[in-house]
Amino acid sequence: MCKRRLTQVVQAITLLIAIGLIGSAMVATAAGTWTQNTGLEVNLSLLWAILTLIAIVASIVFLTIWLSQRGASRLIWVFGGLNLLKVPLLLVFKIKPTSDFWNYHALAAFSAQGLTWKQLFTDGSIGNYAIFPHAINIANLFSVGAAFGGSAFIVSQLINITCTLLDMLLLYWLVARWFSRPMGIAAGLIFYWIPAYWLYSTFLNGAEPAFLTFMLIAMLALTNLVRPLTTATPNDGWANLIIAILACFAANMLRPIMSVWLIVLVLIGISWWLTNQKLTRHIVRQLGLFMGIIVVLMASSSMIYNWLYGFQVAPTRVSSAYSLATGTNPQTSGQYNADLMAKVSHELKAEPVTAKAYATVASEMQATTQRNIQELTQKKQWGNFLVQKSQNLMAENYGYNWILYNLDNAQPYQARIHWWQRFQSPLNWLAVSYFEGLMGLALISCGLGLWVLIRRYAVYLNHYFFYSALLLDGFIVSSMLVEVQGRYHIVLYLPLTLLILCGWQTGHDHICRVKSE
């Protein structure tokens, strides 16, 4: 009884923290929308956004009902058709990548043309990415597509569109395993229609679509390991274990934040133990094996990258030190700082011995972090700093803005750029409205999770609420510790969607129970 009570208290605290974080995120998104240059105007653009939002919600409801009465092949055709809608836009708005997107594209093209990563490091093409091995991993991923499809930028765009299709299907399968097929369909559609991410994953070669694909593969494989299908064979457990390990490490290669998921799994495991959940010894051993192997792989990731690329990449502590220094910078409110990056560039060029250069960069970044913390403390600016930083993290105009910055401005495309600029207000209204609605529904779902916990109603939902809320809490808190950008909150779409479906399932169960009485 004491163990069960302790579990319920921890689950309640987790949901309360999630409610507080979601509420703060909603305020930050709304405040940032008005204080930043998002081009929002209360005119016909707002009306257009509202009507489009209504149409999106109607399509989610209609397709969920319609597809739940059709076979799997029809679902795949519809999901595939929705993603094919993106392809014609690639021909209308031509992208000329800049910033990280250019670096990913250029390095991928060089690698596909036969240059080794060691050669690219030696001739300076990799540059500062030597301390950001995940950026090299991203370029390496797109180099596979470039090797088979050519170095045109559209190849990377098609890879990301394919990943968004896989994300929809994986989310469908995952939630269908949790609850039911209609809930899985709704999850895929809710995720697909996120406006800012729809634009970003269509036009740009960011790592987020592939990261989410690998993360969802790992989550689904581990779900199948813990709750085997009725048709599963003994070998299926080992196959799911291997898939989960590879997918988790691949996701961490693209965005080194999978340690958050591992912590969530540990807490969920403790919760299961305290509530006497029945797991066979074989499954427990496999879960322990998963945790042990993935922790070893993550701890030795630098050595793996050294072997993979043929040169010494910076240890994880170097990129972590840089991200903390940037994330505590009062001048940029936790965003990219050009002066700080200039220091990194100077040290990497000035010191011929790579190991010493990395050590110097780490030491300087740690010192910078200490100075930033002292400045924020002495000037009592922590409150304002965290408010501004949360607004930067939760900015939902990243989809429109990053495309605007990367549109080809050559003379033949000037008219299309003007057209894109005219869509600034309606697209940003739509993006903010949908995102606020997503968070609002997740907030309500957390409240329903507390109701389920207190009333001990539909107890099986407690662990799903706990799991989703832990993911959300972990990703938000960890993001606020380091460098932030609007696109860095893309990872939050996943736990927000899962929380919404938990709430939806709670309502569905309650209605069915009332009808049966």
Short mmCIF file of N, CA, C and O in Angstrom, two decimals, residues 370-486:
data_model
loop_
_atom_site.label_atom_id
_atom_site.label_comp_id
_atom_site.label_asym_id
_atom_site.label_seq_id
_atom_site.Cartn_x
_atom_site.Cartn_y
_atom_site.Cartn_z
N GLN A 370 30.50 30.46 -15.86
CA GLN A 370 30.59 30.99 -14.49
C GLN A 370 30.39 32.50 -14.48
O GLN A 370 29.68 33.03 -13.61
N ARG A 371 30.97 33.19 -15.43
CA ARG A 371 30.81 34.66 -15.49
C ARG A 371 29.35 35.02 -15.78
O ARG A 371 28.81 35.97 -15.20
N ASN A 372 28.73 34.28 -16.68
CA ASN A 372 27.32 34.54 -16.99
C ASN A 372 26.44 34.37 -15.77
O ASN A 372 25.55 35.19 -15.50
N ILE A 373 26.67 33.29 -15.03
CA ILE A 373 25.87 33.02 -13.83
C ILE A 373 26.08 34.11 -12.78
O ILE A 373 25.12 34.57 -12.14
N GLN A 374 27.34 34.52 -12.61
CA GLN A 374 27.63 35.58 -11.64
C GLN A 374 26.95 36.89 -12.04
O GLN A 374 26.39 37.60 -11.19
N GLU A 375 27.00 37.21 -13.32
CA GLU A 375 26.37 38.44 -13.79
C GLU A 375 24.86 38.41 -13.57
O GLU A 375 24.26 39.40 -13.09
N LEU A 376 24.23 37.30 -13.92
CA LEU A 376 22.78 37.19 -13.73
C LEU A 376 22.40 37.25 -12.26
O LEU A 376 21.37 37.82 -11.89
N THR A 377 23.24 36.66 -11.40
CA THR A 377 22.97 36.66 -9.97
C THR A 377 23.16 38.03 -9.35
O THR A 377 22.33 38.52 -8.59
N GLN A 378 24.29 38.67 -9.68
CA GLN A 378 24.61 39.98 -9.10
C GLN A 378 23.60 41.04 -9.53
O GLN A 378 23.21 41.90 -8.74
N LYS A 379 23.19 41.00 -10.78
CA LYS A 379 22.24 42.00 -11.29
C LYS A 379 20.78 41.60 -11.07
O LYS A 379 19.86 42.33 -11.48
N LYS A 380 20.57 40.44 -10.45
CA LYS A 380 19.24 39.92 -10.16
C LYS A 380 18.36 39.89 -11.43
O LYS A 380 17.22 40.36 -11.44
N GLN A 381 18.93 39.31 -12.47
CA GLN A 381 18.25 39.26 -13.77
C GLN A 381 17.73 37.88 -14.13
O GLN A 381 17.26 37.66 -15.25
N TRP A 382 17.79 36.93 -13.19
CA TRP A 382 17.40 35.57 -13.53
C TRP A 382 15.95 35.48 -14.00
O TRP A 382 15.64 34.76 -14.96
N GLY A 383 15.07 36.20 -13.34
CA GLY A 383 13.66 36.13 -13.72
C GLY A 383 13.42 36.59 -15.14
O GLY A 383 12.81 35.88 -15.96
N ASN A 384 13.93 37.78 -15.47
CA ASN A 384 13.75 38.32 -16.82
C ASN A 384 14.47 37.46 -17.86
O ASN A 384 13.95 37.24 -18.96
N PHE A 385 15.64 36.94 -17.48
CA PHE A 385 16.41 36.10 -18.40
C PHE A 385 15.64 34.83 -18.76
O PHE A 385 15.54 34.45 -19.93
N LEU A 386 15.08 34.17 -17.75
CA LEU A 386 14.35 32.93 -18.00
C LEU A 386 13.08 33.18 -18.80
O LEU A 386 12.69 32.36 -19.63
N VAL A 387 12.43 34.33 -18.56
CA VAL A 387 11.24 34.68 -19.34
C VAL A 387 11.60 34.85 -20.82
O VAL A 387 10.94 34.30 -21.71
N GLN A 388 12.67 35.64 -21.07
CA GLN A 388 13.10 35.86 -22.45
C GLN A 388 13.57 34.57 -23.11
O GLN A 388 13.28 34.31 -24.29
N LYS A 389 14.27 33.74 -22.34
CA LYS A 389 14.79 32.50 -22.90
C LYS A 389 13.65 31.55 -23.25
O LYS A 389 13.69 30.88 -24.30
N SER A 390 12.65 31.47 -22.40
CA SER A 390 11.51 30.60 -22.69
C SER A 390 10.75 31.09 -23.91
O SER A 390 10.25 30.28 -24.71
N GLN A 391 10.68 32.41 -24.11
CA GLN A 391 10.03 32.94 -25.31
C GLN A 391 10.82 32.57 -26.56
O GLN A 391 10.24 32.24 -27.60
N ASN A 392 12.15 32.61 -26.46
CA ASN A 392 12.98 32.22 -27.60
C ASN A 392 12.82 30.73 -27.91
O ASN A 392 12.78 30.34 -29.08
N LEU A 393 12.73 29.91 -26.87
CA LEU A 393 12.58 28.47 -27.08
C LEU A 393 11.23 28.13 -27.69
O LEU A 393 11.14 27.29 -28.59
N MET A 394 10.18 28.80 -27.22
CA MET A 394 8.82 28.44 -27.63
C MET A 394 8.34 29.23 -28.84
O MET A 394 7.16 29.13 -29.21
N ALA A 395 9.21 29.99 -29.49
CA ALA A 395 8.81 30.77 -30.67
C ALA A 395 8.32 29.83 -31.77
O ALA A 395 9.07 28.96 -32.25
N GLU A 396 7.09 30.00 -32.19
CA GLU A 396 6.47 29.10 -33.17
C GLU A 396 6.56 29.64 -34.59
O GLU A 396 6.01 29.05 -35.51
N ASN A 397 7.29 30.75 -34.76
CA ASN A 397 7.46 31.30 -36.11
C ASN A 397 8.71 30.75 -36.80
O ASN A 397 9.10 31.26 -37.85
N TYR A 398 9.33 29.72 -36.22
CA TYR A 398 10.57 29.19 -36.78
C TYR A 398 10.35 28.62 -38.18
O TYR A 398 11.22 28.71 -39.05
N GLY A 399 9.18 28.02 -38.41
CA GLY A 399 8.92 27.42 -39.72
C GLY A 399 8.92 28.44 -40.83
O GLY A 399 9.65 28.31 -41.82
N TYR A 400 8.12 29.50 -40.66
CA TYR A 400 8.06 30.56 -41.68
C TYR A 400 9.40 31.26 -41.81
O TYR A 400 9.89 31.47 -42.93
N ASN A 401 10.01 31.63 -40.68
CA ASN A 401 11.24 32.45 -40.73
C ASN A 401 12.40 31.72 -41.38
O ASN A 401 13.13 32.30 -42.19
N TRP A 402 12.62 30.44 -41.01
CA TRP A 402 13.76 29.74 -41.57
C TRP A 402 13.61 29.55 -43.08
O TRP A 402 14.60 29.57 -43.81
N ILE A 403 12.39 29.40 -43.54
CA ILE A 403 12.19 29.30 -44.99
C ILE A 403 12.47 30.65 -45.65
O ILE A 403 13.12 30.72 -46.70
N LEU A 404 12.01 31.74 -45.03
CA LEU A 404 12.26 33.08 -45.57
C LEU A 404 13.75 33.35 -45.69
O LEU A 404 14.22 33.88 -46.71
N TYR A 405 14.51 32.97 -44.65
CA TYR A 405 15.96 33.21 -44.66
C TYR A 405 16.68 32.36 -45.71
O TYR A 405 17.78 32.71 -46.14
N ASN A 406 16.06 31.26 -46.11
CA ASN A 406 16.74 30.33 -47.01
C ASN A 406 16.15 30.29 -48.42
O ASN A 406 16.58 29.48 -49.24
N LEU A 407 15.20 31.16 -48.72
CA LEU A 407 14.67 31.22 -50.08
C LEU A 407 15.72 31.77 -51.04
O LEU A 407 16.46 32.70 -50.70
N ASP A 408 15.79 31.19 -52.21
CA ASP A 408 16.72 31.66 -53.24
C ASP A 408 16.29 33.06 -53.70
O ASP A 408 15.18 33.25 -54.19
N ASN A 409 17.19 34.03 -53.50
CA ASN A 409 16.85 35.41 -53.85
C ASN A 409 17.36 35.83 -55.22
O ASN A 409 17.49 37.03 -55.50
N ALA A 410 17.67 34.85 -56.06
CA ALA A 410 18.07 35.18 -57.43
C ALA A 410 16.91 35.87 -58.16
O ALA A 410 15.75 35.72 -57.80
N GLN A 411 17.24 36.62 -59.18
CA GLN A 411 16.25 37.45 -59.87
C GLN A 411 15.00 36.68 -60.33
O GLN A 411 13.88 37.16 -60.15
N PRO A 412 15.14 35.48 -60.88
CA PRO A 412 13.92 34.77 -61.33
C PRO A 412 12.96 34.43 -60.20
O PRO A 412 11.79 34.15 -60.46
N TYR A 413 13.45 34.44 -58.95
CA TYR A 413 12.61 34.00 -57.83
C TYR A 413 12.16 35.16 -56.93
O TYR A 413 11.57 34.93 -55.89
N GLN A 414 12.44 36.39 -57.33
CA GLN A 414 12.09 37.54 -56.50
C GLN A 414 10.58 37.63 -56.27
O GLN A 414 10.13 37.92 -55.16
N ALA A 415 9.80 37.39 -57.31
CA ALA A 415 8.34 37.51 -57.18
C ALA A 415 7.81 36.49 -56.17
O ALA A 415 6.89 36.79 -55.39
N ARG A 416 8.41 35.29 -56.15
CA ARG A 416 7.95 34.26 -55.22
C ARG A 416 8.31 34.62 -53.79
O ARG A 416 7.56 34.29 -52.85
N ILE A 417 9.44 35.29 -53.60
CA ILE A 417 9.81 35.76 -52.25
C ILE A 417 8.80 36.78 -51.76
O ILE A 417 8.38 36.77 -50.60
N HIS A 418 8.39 37.67 -52.63
CA HIS A 418 7.37 38.67 -52.26
C HIS A 418 6.06 37.98 -51.87
O HIS A 418 5.38 38.39 -50.93
N TRP A 419 5.70 36.93 -52.62
CA TRP A 419 4.50 36.18 -52.28
C TRP A 419 4.65 35.54 -50.91
O TRP A 419 3.70 35.55 -50.12
N TRP A 420 5.81 34.97 -50.64
CA TRP A 420 6.04 34.34 -49.34
C TRP A 420 5.93 35.36 -48.21
O TRP A 420 5.36 35.07 -47.15
N GLN A 421 6.47 36.55 -48.42
CA GLN A 421 6.41 37.59 -47.40
C GLN A 421 4.96 38.01 -47.13
O GLN A 421 4.62 38.37 -46.00
N ARG A 422 4.13 37.95 -48.13
CA ARG A 422 2.72 38.32 -47.95
C ARG A 422 1.99 37.30 -47.08
O ARG A 422 0.95 37.60 -46.49
N PHE A 423 2.52 36.07 -46.99
CA PHE A 423 1.90 35.03 -46.19
C PHE A 423 2.40 35.03 -44.74
O PHE A 423 1.99 34.16 -43.96
N GLN A 424 3.25 35.97 -44.38
CA GLN A 424 3.83 35.97 -43.04
C GLN A 424 2.76 35.98 -41.94
O GLN A 424 2.76 35.14 -41.04
N SER A 425 1.84 36.93 -42.02
CA SER A 425 0.84 37.06 -40.97
C SER A 425 -0.10 35.85 -40.89
O SER A 425 -0.26 35.27 -39.81
N PRO A 426 -0.73 35.43 -41.98
CA PRO A 426 -1.64 34.28 -41.87
C PRO A 426 -0.95 32.98 -41.45
O PRO A 426 -1.50 32.21 -40.65
N LEU A 427 0.26 32.72 -41.97
CA LEU A 427 0.94 31.48 -41.61
C LEU A 427 1.38 31.47 -40.15
O LEU A 427 1.27 30.44 -39.47
N ASN A 428 1.86 32.62 -39.66
CA ASN A 428 2.26 32.67 -38.25
C ASN A 428 1.06 32.64 -37.32
O ASN A 428 1.12 32.06 -36.23
N TRP A 429 -0.06 33.27 -37.72
CA TRP A 429 -1.28 33.15 -36.93
C TRP A 429 -1.70 31.69 -36.83
O TRP A 429 -2.07 31.19 -35.75
N LEU A 430 -1.68 30.99 -37.96
CA LEU A 430 -2.09 29.59 -37.98
C LEU A 430 -1.16 28.74 -37.10
O LEU A 430 -1.61 27.89 -36.33
N ALA A 431 0.16 28.98 -37.23
CA ALA A 431 1.13 28.21 -36.46
C ALA A 431 0.95 28.42 -34.96
O ALA A 431 0.92 27.45 -34.18
N VAL A 432 0.81 29.67 -34.55
CA VAL A 432 0.66 29.97 -33.12
C VAL A 432 -0.66 29.43 -32.60
O VAL A 432 -0.72 28.84 -31.50
N SER A 433 -1.74 29.60 -33.36
CA SER A 433 -3.06 29.13 -32.91
C SER A 433 -3.07 27.62 -32.72
O SER A 433 -3.60 27.10 -31.71
N TYR A 434 -2.51 26.88 -33.67
CA TYR A 434 -2.49 25.42 -33.57
C TYR A 434 -1.65 24.97 -32.39
O TYR A 434 -2.04 24.07 -31.63
N PHE A 435 -0.49 25.61 -32.23
CA PHE A 435 0.42 25.22 -31.15
C PHE A 435 -0.19 25.53 -29.79
O PHE A 435 -0.10 24.72 -28.86
N GLU A 436 -0.82 26.69 -29.67
CA GLU A 436 -1.49 27.02 -28.41
C GLU A 436 -2.63 26.04 -28.15
O GLU A 436 -2.85 25.62 -27.00
N GLY A 437 -3.36 25.67 -29.20
CA GLY A 437 -4.43 24.68 -29.04
C GLY A 437 -3.89 23.34 -28.60
O GLY A 437 -4.47 22.65 -27.74
N LEU A 438 -2.74 22.95 -29.19
CA LEU A 438 -2.10 21.69 -28.83
C LEU A 438 -1.73 21.68 -27.35
O LEU A 438 -2.01 20.71 -26.62
N MET A 439 -1.11 22.78 -26.90
CA MET A 439 -0.71 22.86 -25.49
C MET A 439 -1.93 22.95 -24.58
O MET A 439 -1.93 22.37 -23.48
N GLY A 440 -2.96 23.66 -25.03
CA GLY A 440 -4.17 23.77 -24.22
C GLY A 440 -4.83 22.41 -24.00
O GLY A 440 -5.26 22.07 -22.89
N LEU A 441 -4.92 21.61 -25.05
CA LEU A 441 -5.49 20.27 -24.93
C LEU A 441 -4.61 19.38 -24.04
O LEU A 441 -5.14 18.57 -23.26
N ALA A 442 -3.29 19.52 -24.16
CA ALA A 442 -2.39 18.74 -23.31
C ALA A 442 -2.56 19.16 -21.84
O ALA A 442 -2.48 18.32 -20.93
N LEU A 443 -2.79 20.45 -21.62
CA LEU A 443 -3.02 20.95 -20.26
C LEU A 443 -4.28 20.32 -19.66
O LEU A 443 -4.28 19.86 -18.52
N ILE A 444 -5.34 20.31 -20.45
CA ILE A 444 -6.59 19.69 -20.00
C ILE A 444 -6.38 18.19 -19.74
O ILE A 444 -6.90 17.63 -18.76
N SER A 445 -5.61 17.55 -20.61
CA SER A 445 -5.33 16.12 -20.44
C SER A 445 -4.59 15.84 -19.14
O SER A 445 -4.86 14.83 -18.46
N CYS A 446 -3.65 16.72 -18.78
CA CYS A 446 -2.94 16.55 -17.51
C CYS A 446 -3.91 16.64 -16.33
O CYS A 446 -3.79 15.91 -15.35
N GLY A 447 -4.88 17.55 -16.45
CA GLY A 447 -5.92 17.64 -15.43
C GLY A 447 -6.73 16.36 -15.35
O GLY A 447 -7.06 15.88 -14.24
N LEU A 448 -7.06 15.79 -16.51
CA LEU A 448 -7.78 14.51 -16.53
C LEU A 448 -6.92 13.40 -15.94
O LEU A 448 -7.44 12.48 -15.28
N GLY A 449 -5.60 13.49 -16.17
CA GLY A 449 -4.70 12.51 -15.59
C GLY A 449 -4.73 12.54 -14.07
O GLY A 449 -4.70 11.50 -13.41
N LEU A 450 -4.79 13.75 -13.50
CA LEU A 450 -4.91 13.88 -12.05
C LEU A 450 -6.24 13.31 -11.57
O LEU A 450 -6.32 12.65 -10.52
N TRP A 451 -7.31 13.56 -12.33
CA TRP A 451 -8.63 13.03 -11.98
C TRP A 451 -8.62 11.50 -11.98
O TRP A 451 -9.15 10.86 -11.06
N VAL A 452 -8.00 10.91 -13.01
CA VAL A 452 -7.89 9.45 -13.08
C VAL A 452 -7.11 8.92 -11.89
O VAL A 452 -7.45 7.89 -11.29
N LEU A 453 -6.06 9.65 -11.50
CA LEU A 453 -5.20 9.22 -10.40
C LEU A 453 -5.94 9.28 -9.07
O LEU A 453 -5.86 8.34 -8.26
N ILE A 454 -6.68 10.37 -8.86
CA ILE A 454 -7.38 10.55 -7.59
C ILE A 454 -8.58 9.61 -7.47
O ILE A 454 -8.80 8.99 -6.43
N ARG A 455 -9.34 9.50 -8.57
CA ARG A 455 -10.55 8.67 -8.54
C ARG A 455 -10.24 7.19 -8.74
O ARG A 455 -11.14 6.35 -8.61
N ARG A 456 -9.00 6.87 -9.05
CA ARG A 456 -8.59 5.49 -9.33
C ARG A 456 -9.47 4.88 -10.42
O ARG A 456 -9.91 3.74 -10.34
N TYR A 457 -9.69 5.72 -11.44
CA TYR A 457 -10.56 5.33 -12.56
C TYR A 457 -9.68 5.03 -13.76
O TYR A 457 -8.78 5.80 -14.09
N ALA A 458 -9.90 3.92 -14.43
CA ALA A 458 -9.08 3.51 -15.59
C ALA A 458 -7.60 3.55 -15.21
O ALA A 458 -6.81 4.30 -15.78
N VAL A 459 -7.25 2.73 -14.22
CA VAL A 459 -5.91 2.77 -13.63
C VAL A 459 -4.81 2.54 -14.67
O VAL A 459 -3.70 3.06 -14.55
N TYR A 460 -5.13 1.76 -15.71
CA TYR A 460 -4.11 1.46 -16.72
C TYR A 460 -3.58 2.73 -17.40
O TYR A 460 -2.48 2.74 -17.95
N LEU A 461 -4.38 3.81 -17.36
CA LEU A 461 -3.96 5.06 -17.99
C LEU A 461 -2.89 5.79 -17.19
O LEU A 461 -2.18 6.65 -17.74
N ASN A 462 -2.76 5.48 -15.90
CA ASN A 462 -1.82 6.22 -15.05
C ASN A 462 -0.40 6.19 -15.58
O ASN A 462 0.30 7.21 -15.60
N HIS A 463 0.03 5.01 -16.02
CA HIS A 463 1.40 4.87 -16.51
C HIS A 463 1.62 5.62 -17.82
O HIS A 463 2.70 6.18 -18.07
N TYR A 464 0.59 5.66 -18.67
CA TYR A 464 0.73 6.40 -19.93
C TYR A 464 0.79 7.90 -19.68
O TYR A 464 1.58 8.62 -20.32
N PHE A 465 -0.06 8.38 -18.77
CA PHE A 465 0.03 9.79 -18.39
C PHE A 465 1.40 10.10 -17.79
O PHE A 465 2.02 11.13 -18.11
N PHE A 466 1.86 9.23 -16.91
CA PHE A 466 3.15 9.42 -16.23
C PHE A 466 4.29 9.46 -17.25
O PHE A 466 5.15 10.35 -17.20
N TYR A 467 4.28 8.52 -18.16
CA TYR A 467 5.32 8.42 -19.19
C TYR A 467 5.36 9.68 -20.06
O TYR A 467 6.42 10.28 -20.27
N SER A 468 4.19 10.11 -20.55
CA SER A 468 4.12 11.27 -21.44
C SER A 468 4.50 12.55 -20.70
O SER A 468 5.21 13.40 -21.25
N ALA A 469 4.02 12.70 -19.45
CA ALA A 469 4.33 13.90 -18.67
C ALA A 469 5.82 13.95 -18.32
O ALA A 469 6.43 15.04 -18.34
N LEU A 470 6.41 12.81 -18.01
CA LEU A 470 7.85 12.78 -17.72
C LEU A 470 8.66 13.22 -18.94
O LEU A 470 9.64 13.97 -18.82
N LEU A 471 8.26 12.72 -20.12
CA LEU A 471 8.94 13.14 -21.35
C LEU A 471 8.86 14.64 -21.54
O LEU A 471 9.87 15.30 -21.84
N LEU A 472 7.68 15.19 -21.36
CA LEU A 472 7.50 16.63 -21.53
C LEU A 472 8.33 17.41 -20.52
O LEU A 472 9.06 18.35 -20.89
N ASP A 473 8.24 17.04 -19.24
CA ASP A 473 9.00 17.73 -18.20
C ASP A 473 10.50 17.66 -18.48
O ASP A 473 11.21 18.67 -18.38
N GLY A 474 10.96 16.47 -18.84
CA GLY A 474 12.39 16.30 -19.08
C GLY A 474 12.90 17.10 -20.25
O GLY A 474 13.96 17.74 -20.16
N PHE A 475 12.17 17.10 -21.36
CA PHE A 475 12.62 17.83 -22.54
C PHE A 475 12.58 19.35 -22.33
O PHE A 475 13.47 20.07 -22.80
N ILE A 476 11.56 19.85 -21.63
CA ILE A 476 11.49 21.29 -21.40
C ILE A 476 12.61 21.73 -20.46
O ILE A 476 13.33 22.70 -20.75
N VAL A 477 12.78 21.04 -19.34
CA VAL A 477 13.80 21.44 -18.36
C VAL A 477 15.20 21.34 -18.97
O VAL A 477 16.02 22.25 -18.82
N SER A 478 15.48 20.24 -19.67
CA SER A 478 16.81 20.08 -20.26
C SER A 478 17.07 21.12 -21.34
O SER A 478 18.20 21.61 -21.49
N SER A 479 16.03 21.50 -22.09
CA SER A 479 16.20 22.52 -23.13
C SER A 479 16.51 23.88 -22.53
O SER A 479 17.27 24.66 -23.11
N MET A 480 15.94 24.19 -21.36
CA MET A 480 16.15 25.48 -20.74
C MET A 480 17.54 25.61 -20.11
O MET A 480 17.95 26.70 -19.72
N LEU A 481 18.27 24.51 -20.03
CA LEU A 481 19.62 24.56 -19.46
C LEU A 481 20.67 24.97 -20.48
O LEU A 481 21.75 25.45 -20.11
N VAL A 482 20.37 24.80 -21.76
CA VAL A 482 21.39 24.98 -22.80
C VAL A 482 20.92 26.00 -23.84
O VAL A 482 19.95 26.72 -23.62
N GLU A 483 21.64 26.06 -24.96
CA GLU A 483 21.29 26.99 -26.03
C GLU A 483 19.88 26.72 -26.56
O GLU A 483 19.47 25.56 -26.67
N VAL A 484 19.16 27.77 -26.89
CA VAL A 484 17.79 27.61 -27.37
C VAL A 484 17.60 28.27 -28.73
O VAL A 484 18.28 29.23 -29.07
N GLN A 485 16.68 27.71 -29.48
CA GLN A 485 16.14 28.28 -30.72
C GLN A 485 14.70 27.82 -30.80
O GLN A 485 14.30 26.84 -30.15
N GLY A 486 13.91 28.48 -31.63
CA GLY A 486 12.53 28.07 -31.77
C GLY A 486 12.39 26.64 -32.23
O GLY A 486 11.54 25.88 -31.72
#
